[in-house]
Coordinates of C-alpha atoms and ligand atoms in Angstrom, one line a residue:
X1 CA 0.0 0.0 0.0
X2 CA 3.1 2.5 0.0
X3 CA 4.3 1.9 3.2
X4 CA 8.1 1.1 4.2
X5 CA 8.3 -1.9 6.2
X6 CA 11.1 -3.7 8.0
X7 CA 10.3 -7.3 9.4
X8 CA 12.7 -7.8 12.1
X9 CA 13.2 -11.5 13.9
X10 CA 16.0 -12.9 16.3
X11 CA 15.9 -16.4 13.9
X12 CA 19.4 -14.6 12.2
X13 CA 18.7 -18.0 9.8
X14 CA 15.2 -16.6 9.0
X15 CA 16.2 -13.2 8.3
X16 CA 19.0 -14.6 6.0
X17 CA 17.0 -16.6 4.0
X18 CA 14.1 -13.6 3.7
X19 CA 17.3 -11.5 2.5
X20 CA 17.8 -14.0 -0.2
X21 CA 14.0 -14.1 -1.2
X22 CA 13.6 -17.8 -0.1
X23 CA 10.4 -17.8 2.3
X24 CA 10.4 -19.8 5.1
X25 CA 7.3 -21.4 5.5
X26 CA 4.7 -22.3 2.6
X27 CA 1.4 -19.3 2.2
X28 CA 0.0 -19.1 -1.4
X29 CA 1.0 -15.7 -3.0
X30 CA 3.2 -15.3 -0.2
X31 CA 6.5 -15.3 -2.2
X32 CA 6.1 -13.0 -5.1
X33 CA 4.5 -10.3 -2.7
X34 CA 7.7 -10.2 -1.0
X35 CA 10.2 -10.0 -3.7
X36 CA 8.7 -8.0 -5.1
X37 CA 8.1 -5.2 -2.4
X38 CA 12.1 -5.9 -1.5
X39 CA 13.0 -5.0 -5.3
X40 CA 10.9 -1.9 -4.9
X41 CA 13.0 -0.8 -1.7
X42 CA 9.7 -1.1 0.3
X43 CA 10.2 -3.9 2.8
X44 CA 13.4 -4.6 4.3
X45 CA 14.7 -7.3 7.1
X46 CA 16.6 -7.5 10.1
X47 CA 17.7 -8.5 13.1
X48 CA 18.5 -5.2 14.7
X49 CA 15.2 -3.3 16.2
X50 CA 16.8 -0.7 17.5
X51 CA 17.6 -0.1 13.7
X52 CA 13.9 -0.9 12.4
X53 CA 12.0 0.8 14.6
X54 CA 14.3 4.2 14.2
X55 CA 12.3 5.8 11.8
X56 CA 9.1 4.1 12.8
X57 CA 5.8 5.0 13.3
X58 CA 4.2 2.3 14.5
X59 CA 5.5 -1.3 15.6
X60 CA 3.6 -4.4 15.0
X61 CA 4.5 -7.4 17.9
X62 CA 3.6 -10.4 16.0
X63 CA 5.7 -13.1 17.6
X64 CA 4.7 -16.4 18.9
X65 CA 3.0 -16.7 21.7
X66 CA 2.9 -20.4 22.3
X67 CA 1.0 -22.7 25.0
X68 CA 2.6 -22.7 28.0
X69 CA 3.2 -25.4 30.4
X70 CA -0.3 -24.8 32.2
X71 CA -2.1 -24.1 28.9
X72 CA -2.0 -20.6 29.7
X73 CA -0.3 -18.2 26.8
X74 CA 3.5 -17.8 26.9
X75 CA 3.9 -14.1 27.0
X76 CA 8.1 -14.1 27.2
X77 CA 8.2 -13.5 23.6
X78 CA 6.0 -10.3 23.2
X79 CA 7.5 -8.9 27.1
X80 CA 11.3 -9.4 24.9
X81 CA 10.1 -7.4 22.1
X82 CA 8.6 -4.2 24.8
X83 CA 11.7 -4.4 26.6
X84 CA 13.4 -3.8 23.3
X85 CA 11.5 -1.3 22.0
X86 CA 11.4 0.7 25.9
X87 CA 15.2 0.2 25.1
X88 CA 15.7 1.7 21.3
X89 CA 12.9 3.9 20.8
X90 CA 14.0 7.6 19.9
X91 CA 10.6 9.1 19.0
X92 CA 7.2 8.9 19.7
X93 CA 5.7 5.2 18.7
X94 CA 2.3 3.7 18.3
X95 CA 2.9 -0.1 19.6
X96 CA 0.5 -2.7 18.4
X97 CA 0.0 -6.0 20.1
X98 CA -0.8 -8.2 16.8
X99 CA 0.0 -11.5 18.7
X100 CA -2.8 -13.3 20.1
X101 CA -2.8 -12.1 23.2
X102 CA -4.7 -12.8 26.7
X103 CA -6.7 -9.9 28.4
X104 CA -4.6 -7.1 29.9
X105 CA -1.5 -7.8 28.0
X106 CA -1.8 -4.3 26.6
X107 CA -1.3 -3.2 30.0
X108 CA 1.9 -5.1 30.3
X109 CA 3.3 -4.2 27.6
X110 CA 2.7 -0.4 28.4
X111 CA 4.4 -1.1 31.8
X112 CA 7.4 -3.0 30.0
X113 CA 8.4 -0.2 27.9
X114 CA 7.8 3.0 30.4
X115 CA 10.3 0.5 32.9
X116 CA 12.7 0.6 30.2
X117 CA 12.3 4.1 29.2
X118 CA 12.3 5.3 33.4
X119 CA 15.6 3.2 33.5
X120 CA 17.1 5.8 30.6
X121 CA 15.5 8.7 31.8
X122 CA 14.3 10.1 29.0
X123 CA 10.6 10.7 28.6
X124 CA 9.0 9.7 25.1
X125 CA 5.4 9.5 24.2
X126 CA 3.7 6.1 23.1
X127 CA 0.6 4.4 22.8
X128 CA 0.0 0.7 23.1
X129 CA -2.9 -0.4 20.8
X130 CA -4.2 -4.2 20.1
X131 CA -5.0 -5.6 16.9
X132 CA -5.3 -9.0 16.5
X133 CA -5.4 -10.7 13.2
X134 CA -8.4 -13.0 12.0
X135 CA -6.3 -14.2 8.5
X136 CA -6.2 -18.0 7.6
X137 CA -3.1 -19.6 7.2
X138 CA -3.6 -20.7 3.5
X139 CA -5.4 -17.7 2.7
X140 CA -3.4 -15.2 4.5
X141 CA -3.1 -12.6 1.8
X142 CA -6.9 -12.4 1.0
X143 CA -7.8 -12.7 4.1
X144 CA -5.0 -9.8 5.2
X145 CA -6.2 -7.4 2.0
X146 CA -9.8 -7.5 2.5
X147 CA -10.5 -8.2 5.9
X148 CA -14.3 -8.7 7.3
X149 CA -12.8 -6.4 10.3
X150 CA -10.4 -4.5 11.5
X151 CA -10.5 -4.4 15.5
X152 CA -8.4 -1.7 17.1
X153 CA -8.7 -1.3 20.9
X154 CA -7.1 1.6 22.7
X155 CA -7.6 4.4 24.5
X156 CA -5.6 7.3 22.3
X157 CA -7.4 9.0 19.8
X158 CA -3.9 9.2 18.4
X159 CA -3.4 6.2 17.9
X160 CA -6.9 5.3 16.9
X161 CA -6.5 8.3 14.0
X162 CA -3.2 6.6 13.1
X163 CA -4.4 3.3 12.7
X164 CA -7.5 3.9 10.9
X165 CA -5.0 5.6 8.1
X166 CA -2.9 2.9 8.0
X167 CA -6.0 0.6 7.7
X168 CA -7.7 3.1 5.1
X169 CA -6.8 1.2 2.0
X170 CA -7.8 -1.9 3.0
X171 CA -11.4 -0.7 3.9
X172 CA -12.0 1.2 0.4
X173 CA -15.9 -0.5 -0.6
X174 CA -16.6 0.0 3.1
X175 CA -16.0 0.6 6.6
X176 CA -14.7 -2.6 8.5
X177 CA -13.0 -0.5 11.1
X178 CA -13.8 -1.3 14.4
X179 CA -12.4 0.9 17.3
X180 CA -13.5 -0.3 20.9
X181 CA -11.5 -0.4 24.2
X182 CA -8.2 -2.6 24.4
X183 CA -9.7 -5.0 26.7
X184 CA -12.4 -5.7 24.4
X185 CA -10.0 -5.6 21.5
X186 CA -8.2 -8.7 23.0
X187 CA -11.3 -10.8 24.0
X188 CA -12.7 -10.1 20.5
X189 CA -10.1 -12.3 19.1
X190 CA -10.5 -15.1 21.9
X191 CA -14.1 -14.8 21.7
X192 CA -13.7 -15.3 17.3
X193 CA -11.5 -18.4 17.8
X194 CA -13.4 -20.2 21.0
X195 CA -16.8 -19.5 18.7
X196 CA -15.2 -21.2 15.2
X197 CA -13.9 -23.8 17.8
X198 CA -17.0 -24.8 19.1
X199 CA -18.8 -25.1 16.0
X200 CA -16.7 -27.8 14.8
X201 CA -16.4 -29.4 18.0
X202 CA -20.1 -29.4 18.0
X203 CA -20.4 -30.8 14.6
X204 CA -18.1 -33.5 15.5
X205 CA -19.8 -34.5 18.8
X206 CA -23.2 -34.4 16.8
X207 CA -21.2 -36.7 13.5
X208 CA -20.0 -39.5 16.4
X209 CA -24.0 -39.5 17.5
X210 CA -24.9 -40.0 13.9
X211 CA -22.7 -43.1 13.9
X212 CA -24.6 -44.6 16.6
X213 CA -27.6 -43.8 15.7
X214 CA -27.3 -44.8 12.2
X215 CA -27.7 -41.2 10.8
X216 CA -25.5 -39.1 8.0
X217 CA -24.0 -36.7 9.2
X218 CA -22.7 -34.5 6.0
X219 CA -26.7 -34.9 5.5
X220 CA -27.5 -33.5 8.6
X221 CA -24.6 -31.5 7.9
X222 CA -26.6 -29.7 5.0
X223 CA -29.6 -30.0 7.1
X224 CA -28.4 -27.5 9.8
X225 CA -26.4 -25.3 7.8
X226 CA -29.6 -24.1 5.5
X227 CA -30.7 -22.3 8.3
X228 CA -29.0 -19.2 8.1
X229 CA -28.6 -18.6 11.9
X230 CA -26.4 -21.8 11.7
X231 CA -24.7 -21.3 8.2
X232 CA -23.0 -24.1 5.9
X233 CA -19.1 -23.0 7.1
X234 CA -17.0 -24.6 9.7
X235 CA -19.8 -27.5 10.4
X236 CA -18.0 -30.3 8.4
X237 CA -17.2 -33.0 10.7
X238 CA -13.6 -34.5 10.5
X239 CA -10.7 -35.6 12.6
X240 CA -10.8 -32.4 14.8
X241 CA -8.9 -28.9 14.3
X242 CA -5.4 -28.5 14.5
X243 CA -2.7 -25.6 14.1
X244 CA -1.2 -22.9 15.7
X245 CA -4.3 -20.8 17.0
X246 CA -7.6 -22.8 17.8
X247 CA -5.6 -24.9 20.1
X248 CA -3.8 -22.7 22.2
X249 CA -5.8 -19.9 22.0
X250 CA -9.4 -22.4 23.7
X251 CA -6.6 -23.7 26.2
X252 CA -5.5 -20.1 26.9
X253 CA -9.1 -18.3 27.0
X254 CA -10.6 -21.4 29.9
X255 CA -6.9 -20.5 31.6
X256 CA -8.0 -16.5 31.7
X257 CA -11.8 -17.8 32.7
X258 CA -9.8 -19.9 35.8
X259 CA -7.2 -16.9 36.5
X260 CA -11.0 -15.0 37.1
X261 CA -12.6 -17.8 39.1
X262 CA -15.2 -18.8 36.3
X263 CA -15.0 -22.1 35.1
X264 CA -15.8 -22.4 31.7
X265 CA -17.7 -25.6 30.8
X266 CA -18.5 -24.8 27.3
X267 CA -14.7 -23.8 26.6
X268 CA -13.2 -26.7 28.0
X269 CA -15.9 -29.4 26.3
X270 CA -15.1 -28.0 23.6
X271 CA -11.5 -28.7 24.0
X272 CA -12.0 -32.0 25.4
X273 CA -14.4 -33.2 22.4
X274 CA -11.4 -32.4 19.8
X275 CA -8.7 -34.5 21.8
X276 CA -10.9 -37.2 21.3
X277 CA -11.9 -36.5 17.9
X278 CA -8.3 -36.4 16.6
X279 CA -8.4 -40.2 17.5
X280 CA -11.5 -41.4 16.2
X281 CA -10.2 -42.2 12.8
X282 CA -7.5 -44.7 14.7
X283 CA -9.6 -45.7 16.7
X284 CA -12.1 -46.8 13.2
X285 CA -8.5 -48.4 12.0
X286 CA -8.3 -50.3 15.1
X287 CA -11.6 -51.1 15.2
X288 CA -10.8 -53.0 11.5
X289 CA -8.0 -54.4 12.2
X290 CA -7.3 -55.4 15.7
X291 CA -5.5 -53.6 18.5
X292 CA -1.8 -55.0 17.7
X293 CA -1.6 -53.2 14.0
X294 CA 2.1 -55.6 14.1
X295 CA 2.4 -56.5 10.2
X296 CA 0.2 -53.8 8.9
X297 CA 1.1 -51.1 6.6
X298 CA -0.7 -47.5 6.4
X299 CA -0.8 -45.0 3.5
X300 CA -1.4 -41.0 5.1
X301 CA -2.6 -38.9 2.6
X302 CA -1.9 -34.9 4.3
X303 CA 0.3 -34.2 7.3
X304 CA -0.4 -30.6 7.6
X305 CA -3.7 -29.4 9.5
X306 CA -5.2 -27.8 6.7
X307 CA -4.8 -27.6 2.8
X308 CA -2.6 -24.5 1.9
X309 CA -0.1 -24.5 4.3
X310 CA 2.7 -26.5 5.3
X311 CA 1.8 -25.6 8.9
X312 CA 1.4 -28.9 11.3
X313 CA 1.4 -27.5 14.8
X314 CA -1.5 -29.7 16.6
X315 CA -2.6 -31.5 13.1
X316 CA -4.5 -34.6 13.2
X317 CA -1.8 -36.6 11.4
X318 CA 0.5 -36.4 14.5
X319 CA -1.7 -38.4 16.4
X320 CA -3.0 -40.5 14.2
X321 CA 0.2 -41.5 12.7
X322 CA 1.8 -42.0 16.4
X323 CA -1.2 -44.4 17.3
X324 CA -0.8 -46.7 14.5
X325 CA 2.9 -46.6 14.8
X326 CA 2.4 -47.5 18.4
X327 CA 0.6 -50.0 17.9
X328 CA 3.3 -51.9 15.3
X329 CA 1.9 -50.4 11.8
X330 CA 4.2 -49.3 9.4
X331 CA 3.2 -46.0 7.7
X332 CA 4.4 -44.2 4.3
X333 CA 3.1 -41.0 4.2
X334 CA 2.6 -38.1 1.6
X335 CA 2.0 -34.3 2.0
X336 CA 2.4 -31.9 -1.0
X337 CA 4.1 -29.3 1.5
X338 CA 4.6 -30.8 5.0
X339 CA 7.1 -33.1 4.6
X340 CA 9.9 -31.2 5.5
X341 CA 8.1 -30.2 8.8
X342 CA 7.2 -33.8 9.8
X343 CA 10.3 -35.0 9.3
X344 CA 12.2 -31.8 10.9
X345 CA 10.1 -31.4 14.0
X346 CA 6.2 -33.0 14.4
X347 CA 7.3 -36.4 13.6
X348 CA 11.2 -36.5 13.6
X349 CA 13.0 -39.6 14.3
X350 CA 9.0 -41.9 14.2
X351 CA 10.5 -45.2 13.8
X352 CA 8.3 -47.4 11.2
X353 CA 7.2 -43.9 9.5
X354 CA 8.7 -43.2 6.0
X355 CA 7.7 -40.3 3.5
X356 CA 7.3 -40.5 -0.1
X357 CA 6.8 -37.5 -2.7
X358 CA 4.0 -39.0 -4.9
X359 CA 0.9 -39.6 -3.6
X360 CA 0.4 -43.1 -5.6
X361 CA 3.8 -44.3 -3.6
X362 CA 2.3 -44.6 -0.3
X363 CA -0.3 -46.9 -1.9
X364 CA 1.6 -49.9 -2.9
X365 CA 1.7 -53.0 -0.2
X366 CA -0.3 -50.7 2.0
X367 CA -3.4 -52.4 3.8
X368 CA -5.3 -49.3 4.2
X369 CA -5.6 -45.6 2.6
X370 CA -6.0 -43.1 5.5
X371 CA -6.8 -39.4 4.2
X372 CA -6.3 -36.5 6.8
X373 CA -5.9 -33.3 5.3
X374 CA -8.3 -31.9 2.5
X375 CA -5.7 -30.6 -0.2
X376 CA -7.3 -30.5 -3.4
X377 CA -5.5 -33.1 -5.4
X378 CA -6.8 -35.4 -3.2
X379 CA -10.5 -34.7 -4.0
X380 CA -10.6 -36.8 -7.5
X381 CA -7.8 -39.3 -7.4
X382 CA -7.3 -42.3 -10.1
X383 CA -9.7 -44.9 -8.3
X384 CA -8.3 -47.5 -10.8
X385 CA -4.9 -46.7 -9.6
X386 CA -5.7 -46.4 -6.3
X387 CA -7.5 -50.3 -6.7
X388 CA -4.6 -51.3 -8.6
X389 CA -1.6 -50.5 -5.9
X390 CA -3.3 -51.4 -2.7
X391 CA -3.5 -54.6 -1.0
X392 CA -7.2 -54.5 -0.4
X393 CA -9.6 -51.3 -1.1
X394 CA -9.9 -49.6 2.2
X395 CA -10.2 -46.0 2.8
X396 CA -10.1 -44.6 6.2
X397 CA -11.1 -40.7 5.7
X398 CA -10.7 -38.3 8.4
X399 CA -11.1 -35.1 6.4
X400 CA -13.9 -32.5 6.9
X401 CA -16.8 -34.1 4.8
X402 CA -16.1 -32.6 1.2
X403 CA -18.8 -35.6 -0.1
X404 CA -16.6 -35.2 -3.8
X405 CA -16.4 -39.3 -4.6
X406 CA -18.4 -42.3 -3.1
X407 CA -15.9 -44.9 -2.8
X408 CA -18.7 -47.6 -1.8
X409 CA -19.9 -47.5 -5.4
X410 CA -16.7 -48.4 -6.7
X411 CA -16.3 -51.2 -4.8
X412 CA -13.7 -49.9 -1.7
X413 CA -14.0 -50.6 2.0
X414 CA -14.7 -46.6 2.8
X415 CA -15.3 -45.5 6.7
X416 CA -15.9 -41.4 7.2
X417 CA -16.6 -39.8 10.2
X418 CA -20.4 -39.1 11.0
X419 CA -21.7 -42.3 8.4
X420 CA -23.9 -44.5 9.2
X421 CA -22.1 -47.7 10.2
X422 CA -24.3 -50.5 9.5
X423 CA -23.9 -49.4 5.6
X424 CA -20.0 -51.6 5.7
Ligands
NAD1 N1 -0.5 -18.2 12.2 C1 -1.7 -17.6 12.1 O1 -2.5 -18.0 11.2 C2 -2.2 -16.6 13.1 C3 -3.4 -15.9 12.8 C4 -3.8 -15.0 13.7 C5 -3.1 -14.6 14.8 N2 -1.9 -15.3 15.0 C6 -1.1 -14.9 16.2 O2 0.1 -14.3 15.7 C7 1.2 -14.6 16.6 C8 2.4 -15.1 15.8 O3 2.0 -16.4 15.2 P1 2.9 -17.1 14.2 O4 2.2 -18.3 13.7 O5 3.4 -16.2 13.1 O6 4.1 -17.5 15.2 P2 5.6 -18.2 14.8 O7 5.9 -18.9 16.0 O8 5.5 -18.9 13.5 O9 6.5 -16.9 14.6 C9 7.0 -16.1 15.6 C10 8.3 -15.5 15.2 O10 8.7 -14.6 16.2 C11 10.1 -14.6 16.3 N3 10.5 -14.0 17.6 C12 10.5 -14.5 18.8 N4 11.0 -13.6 19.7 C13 11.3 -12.5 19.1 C14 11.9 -11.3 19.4 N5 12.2 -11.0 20.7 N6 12.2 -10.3 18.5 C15 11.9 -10.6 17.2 N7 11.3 -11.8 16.8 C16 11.1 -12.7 17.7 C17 10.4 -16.0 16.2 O11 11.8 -16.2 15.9 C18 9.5 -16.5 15.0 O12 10.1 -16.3 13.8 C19 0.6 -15.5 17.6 O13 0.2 -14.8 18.8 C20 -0.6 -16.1 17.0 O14 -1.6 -16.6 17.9 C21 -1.4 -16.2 14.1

């Protein structure tokens, strides 16, 4: 949009490979919006802040702020980055807490960087805004450039003025700017997540009733979602949600609910229901096969918790795959980005597990076909093919319902979550 933007990170590894235009993790459109802004001198990166944030007018804190041990969120990273800027800052600064970040952060960040400045003894102005981001990994950009809202809490007209500017082009059909206190700001984005949670835990809790009743639950599915108080999105049933937000950020919002003596039953159901459901599609393997899986071989179609990403923080796959492996399968797995982040950190050094980079490969000598992540080149594969290189026909499919081929008509052993189980 014209700005000047300098991305600054302590990962010196990062920063070097963002220098040399390699990306480090996989978001559609992601690449050529960065090379080209860096050949148009417009965004820059380092690991110096005191450098970045010279000439700044505002300063975005979008670190990691990971699960702690209690479930509560780690706030180290985003307290480093105050001290920092409380220890480099040279002019006035509008300082935005982008991270997902639990209610009265804000405050702590405020007290962060006045300690620092206090400790220097020189007295600048600056104004600590929250804005938390509602993009999709694998839609990132879209979601970033035409946002449904913008949220901005604070309690600076200053700053509210100044973000609303630097929001301006992004709001040009109409106004999604939503300025509210900083409290509120920060619940909003709990509140967003712990709602999107809940409807697929929900879903899933009604898809494992189907199964014992003997109902469909991508038919119910439909059912529901014409009424338009429910809505068709985020009810498919599946093996549960993964990644680096819906997770942590439940966890962390019963945590604040606890910190305030409320115990919240809804919140923490709903986090219970997906640990379960994150096993029901072992569970359907073992079911098959017997609880010593010794002597069986598994084909895993998607590692990564979604399609469009090669993100895999909290994905299905990690559990599922474990379980099987624990139980003395062999697996051979395919993702069409997450490989390297399986075998580098969510499933590094998995005895029994190996990877292969065509889909087809996992299929030969395998007993079973267990799908887990809805990319699209999964949605219409060669059936012949699929017949052809498998020991027997059986599909085990955890993804959210997408209904695109019915494997029972041609002939395949094929268990979703939420069908009616007398049908096999
Ligand atoms: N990933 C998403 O889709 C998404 C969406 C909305 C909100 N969020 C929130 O945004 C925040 C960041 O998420 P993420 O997925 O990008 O995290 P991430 O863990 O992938 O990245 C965080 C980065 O911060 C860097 N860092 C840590 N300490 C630093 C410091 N002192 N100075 C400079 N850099 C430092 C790390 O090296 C790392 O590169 C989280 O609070 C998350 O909840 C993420």
């Amino acid at each position: 949009m014209g700005n000047k933007v300098t991305c600054v990170d302590i990962d010196q590894k990062k920063i070097e490979k963002l220098e040399n235009g390699i990306i480090p993790i996989f978001e559609p459109g992601l690449e050529p919006m960065v090379l080209i802004n860096v050949k148009n001198k417009n965004l820059f990166f380092t690991t110096n802040l005191g450098e970045a944030i010279s000439d700044a007018e505002v300063v975005f804190i979008a670190v990691g702020t990971p699960m702690g041990a209690d479930g509560s969120a780690d706030l180290q990273y985003v307290l480093a980055v105050a001290k920092s800027i409380g220890e480099s800052m040279v002019k006035e600064l509008v300082v935005v807490d982008k991270s997902t970040v639990p209610i009265g952060t804000a405050d702590k960040v405020k007290a962060t960087i006045q300690k620092e400045l206090d400790k220097r003894g020189v007295k600048l102005k600056f104004h600590v805004v929250s804005n938390p981001e509602f993009l999709k990994e694998g839609a990132a950009i879209s979601d970033f450039m035409k946002p449904d809202r913008v949220i901005v809490g604070s309690d600076s007209a200053y700053a509210i003025d100044k973000m609303k500017q630097l929001y301006q082009p992004f709001c040009m059909s109409h106004d999604r700017f939503i300025a509210m206190d900083v409290r509120s700001a920060e619940m909003t984005k709990y509140a967003a997540n712990a709602m999107l949670a809940t409807k697929i835990s929900f879903m899933n809790e009604i898809a494992n009733i189907c199964e014992k009743v003997g109902a469909d639950a991508n038919q119910v599915r439909i059912g529901i979602g014409s009424d338009s108080r429910i809505g068709y999105s985020f009810i498919y049933p599946g093996a549960g949600y993964g990644g680096s937000c819906f997770p942590k950020d439940v966890k962390a919002l019963a945590k604040i609910a606890k910190e305030h003596d409320y115990s919240a039953k809804l919140i923490t159901s709903v986090e219970e229901v997906n640990d379960a459901q994150k096993l029901v599609i072992a569970q359907k393997i073992i079911n098959r096969f017997g609880e010593d899986l010794t002597g069986f071989t598994f084909g895993v179609w998607g590692l990564a918790f979604k399609p469009g990403t090669d993100d895999m923080r909290e994905a299905p796959a990690i559990y599922v795959i474990k379980e099987l492996v624990n139980r003395g399968a062999k697996v051979k797995a395919y993702d069409p980005k997450a490989i390297n982040e399986a075998k580098t950190y969510y499933l590094k050094g998995i005895q029994h597990l190996t990877y292969v980079t065509s889909k087809y490969d996992v299929l030969k000598d395998s007993d079973a076909l267990v799908l887990l992540t809805e990319w699209k080149e999964f949605r219409s594969p060669d059936f012949d093919e699929l017949k052809n290189q498998m020991k027997n026909p059986i599909v085990f499919d955890g993804r959210n319902q997408y209904n695109t081929f019915n494997l029972e008509e041609k002939g395949f052993e094929y268990y979703q979550i939420g069908k009616i189980k007398w049908k096999y």
